[in-house]
C-alpha cells in the first residue's frame, strides 16, 4: 500500500499515522468541522474535512469515507477501532470499491460479531 485513509480521530488516528510513516506509507486523515485543528489532521500527509460535528454526518458516513479515499488516491483504508472496524458491510464496501480494508476480512468480522459462533469457531482451532 502506498496511501491509506485513516477513518478515525484522536490518539488512535495518531498511532496509525505514525505507524504508516515508519513504513513509508502516505496518510490521509479525515476530520469533522470542529476537529479541523486536531493533531491527527495536521500530522497526516493530507487532511480532508468530511462533514459536520455529528459522527453520523462525518466519521460514520461510510460512503463519504470511501469517496474521499478514492478521490485522494488511497489504496487502503484503516477504520481505527470502534464502529467501522466492526461493520462487515463497510469492509465489503471498501473491497468492492477496490480499496484494501486494513483489518479482518468481511467474513471474519461477521463471524466474530456473533459471540457464540465466534467461541465455537475458536474452540475448534
Short mmCIF file of C-alpha atoms in Angstrom, two decimals:
data_model
loop_
_atom_site.label_atom_id
_atom_site.label_comp_id
_atom_site.label_asym_id
_atom_site.label_seq_id
_atom_site.Cartn_x
_atom_site.Cartn_y
_atom_site.Cartn_z
CA UNK A 1 0.00 0.00 0.00
CA UNK A 2 1.19 3.46 -0.83
CA UNK A 3 -1.52 5.66 0.70
CA UNK A 4 -4.02 4.91 3.48
CA UNK A 5 -7.07 6.84 4.59
CA UNK A 6 -7.30 6.83 8.39
CA UNK A 7 -11.02 6.79 9.19
CA UNK A 8 -10.76 7.75 12.85
CA UNK A 9 -9.62 10.62 15.03
CA UNK A 10 -7.66 11.33 18.17
CA UNK A 11 -5.00 9.11 19.70
CA UNK A 12 -5.80 6.03 17.61
CA UNK A 13 -5.51 8.04 14.38
CA UNK A 14 -2.18 9.47 15.55
CA UNK A 15 -0.85 5.98 16.29
CA UNK A 16 -1.96 4.68 12.89
CA UNK A 17 -0.46 7.67 11.08
CA UNK A 18 2.85 7.30 12.94
CA UNK A 19 2.97 3.57 12.16
CA UNK A 20 2.36 4.33 8.48
CA UNK A 21 5.20 6.86 8.49
CA UNK A 22 7.64 4.21 9.72
CA UNK A 23 6.63 2.07 6.71
CA UNK A 24 6.83 4.95 4.21
CA UNK A 25 3.08 4.83 3.62
CA UNK A 26 1.36 8.17 2.96
CA UNK A 27 -1.67 9.01 5.07
CA UNK A 28 -4.89 10.89 4.54
CA UNK A 29 -6.64 11.96 7.73
CA UNK A 30 -10.30 12.86 7.87
CA UNK A 31 -11.81 15.32 10.29
CA UNK A 32 -15.17 16.84 11.15
CA UNK A 33 -15.52 20.61 11.13
CA UNK A 34 -14.87 21.03 14.88
CA UNK A 35 -11.81 18.75 14.65
CA UNK A 36 -10.04 20.77 11.96
CA UNK A 37 -7.17 21.74 14.28
CA UNK A 38 -6.86 18.29 15.87
CA UNK A 39 -3.39 16.75 15.94
CA UNK A 40 -4.28 13.82 13.72
CA UNK A 41 -5.32 16.16 10.91
CA UNK A 42 -2.05 18.08 10.83
CA UNK A 43 0.42 15.20 11.20
CA UNK A 44 -1.02 13.30 8.23
CA UNK A 45 0.29 13.94 4.73
CA UNK A 46 -3.12 15.27 3.78
CA UNK A 47 -6.35 16.02 5.64
CA UNK A 48 -9.90 16.24 4.31
CA UNK A 49 -13.00 17.61 6.04
CA UNK A 50 -15.76 15.02 5.91
CA UNK A 51 -18.67 16.85 7.49
CA UNK A 52 -20.32 18.42 10.48
CA UNK A 53 -19.79 17.71 14.16
CA UNK A 54 -22.14 14.74 14.46
CA UNK A 55 -20.30 11.44 13.95
CA UNK A 56 -23.21 10.17 11.85
CA UNK A 57 -22.59 13.05 9.43
CA UNK A 58 -18.82 12.63 9.36
CA UNK A 59 -16.75 9.78 10.81
CA UNK A 60 -19.51 7.18 10.39
CA UNK A 61 -20.60 8.24 6.91
CA UNK A 62 -19.32 5.15 5.09
CA UNK A 63 -20.00 6.27 1.53
CA UNK A 64 -18.31 9.63 2.14
CA UNK A 65 -15.21 7.93 3.57
CA UNK A 66 -14.93 5.63 0.56
CA UNK A 67 -15.45 8.58 -1.79
CA UNK A 68 -12.66 10.55 -0.08
CA UNK A 69 -10.36 7.51 -0.17
CA UNK A 70 -10.88 7.13 -3.91
CA UNK A 71 -10.70 10.89 -4.53
CA UNK A 72 -7.34 11.14 -2.76
CA UNK A 73 -5.83 8.06 -4.40
CA UNK A 74 -5.80 5.84 -1.33
CA UNK A 75 -5.34 2.14 -1.93
CA UNK A 76 -6.06 1.28 1.70
CA UNK A 77 -8.44 2.35 4.46
CA UNK A 78 -7.79 1.82 8.16
CA UNK A 79 -11.01 2.04 10.21
CA UNK A 80 -9.27 2.58 13.53
CA UNK A 81 -11.25 0.95 16.32
CA UNK A 82 -14.92 1.06 17.18
CA UNK A 83 -17.96 1.09 14.94
CA UNK A 84 -16.44 0.95 11.46
CA UNK A 85 -13.91 -1.73 12.38
CA UNK A 86 -16.80 -3.99 13.44
CA UNK A 87 -19.03 -3.47 10.39
CA UNK A 88 -18.61 -6.24 7.86
CA UNK A 89 -20.79 -4.26 5.45
CA UNK A 90 -18.29 -1.39 5.50
CA UNK A 91 -15.36 -3.74 4.89
CA UNK A 92 -17.28 -5.22 1.92
CA UNK A 93 -17.94 -1.73 0.52
CA UNK A 94 -14.22 -0.95 0.69
CA UNK A 95 -13.29 -4.17 -1.09
CA UNK A 96 -15.99 -3.60 -3.74
CA UNK A 97 -14.55 -0.12 -4.37
CA UNK A 98 -11.06 -1.57 -4.87
CA UNK A 99 -9.74 -0.32 -1.53
CA UNK A 100 -7.87 -2.65 0.83
CA UNK A 101 -9.63 -2.75 4.19
CA UNK A 102 -6.88 -2.75 6.83
CA UNK A 103 -8.38 -5.22 9.25
CA UNK A 104 -10.11 -8.59 9.28
CA UNK A 105 -11.91 -9.80 6.19
CA UNK A 106 -15.63 -9.02 5.98
CA UNK A 107 -16.41 -12.71 6.59
CA UNK A 108 -14.26 -12.79 9.73
CA UNK A 109 -15.85 -9.61 11.06
CA UNK A 110 -19.29 -11.16 10.52
CA UNK A 111 -18.27 -14.42 12.16
CA UNK A 112 -16.68 -12.82 15.21
CA UNK A 113 -19.58 -10.38 15.59
CA UNK A 114 -21.67 -13.37 16.67
CA UNK A 115 -20.03 -14.07 20.04
CA UNK A 116 -21.43 -17.60 20.44
CA UNK A 117 -20.37 -18.62 16.93
CA UNK A 118 -17.00 -16.95 17.44
CA UNK A 119 -16.39 -19.01 20.59
CA UNK A 120 -17.36 -22.24 18.82
CA UNK A 121 -15.00 -21.42 15.95
CA UNK A 122 -12.10 -20.66 18.30
CA UNK A 123 -12.72 -23.86 20.28
CA UNK A 124 -12.45 -25.87 17.03
CA UNK A 125 -8.96 -24.48 16.50
#
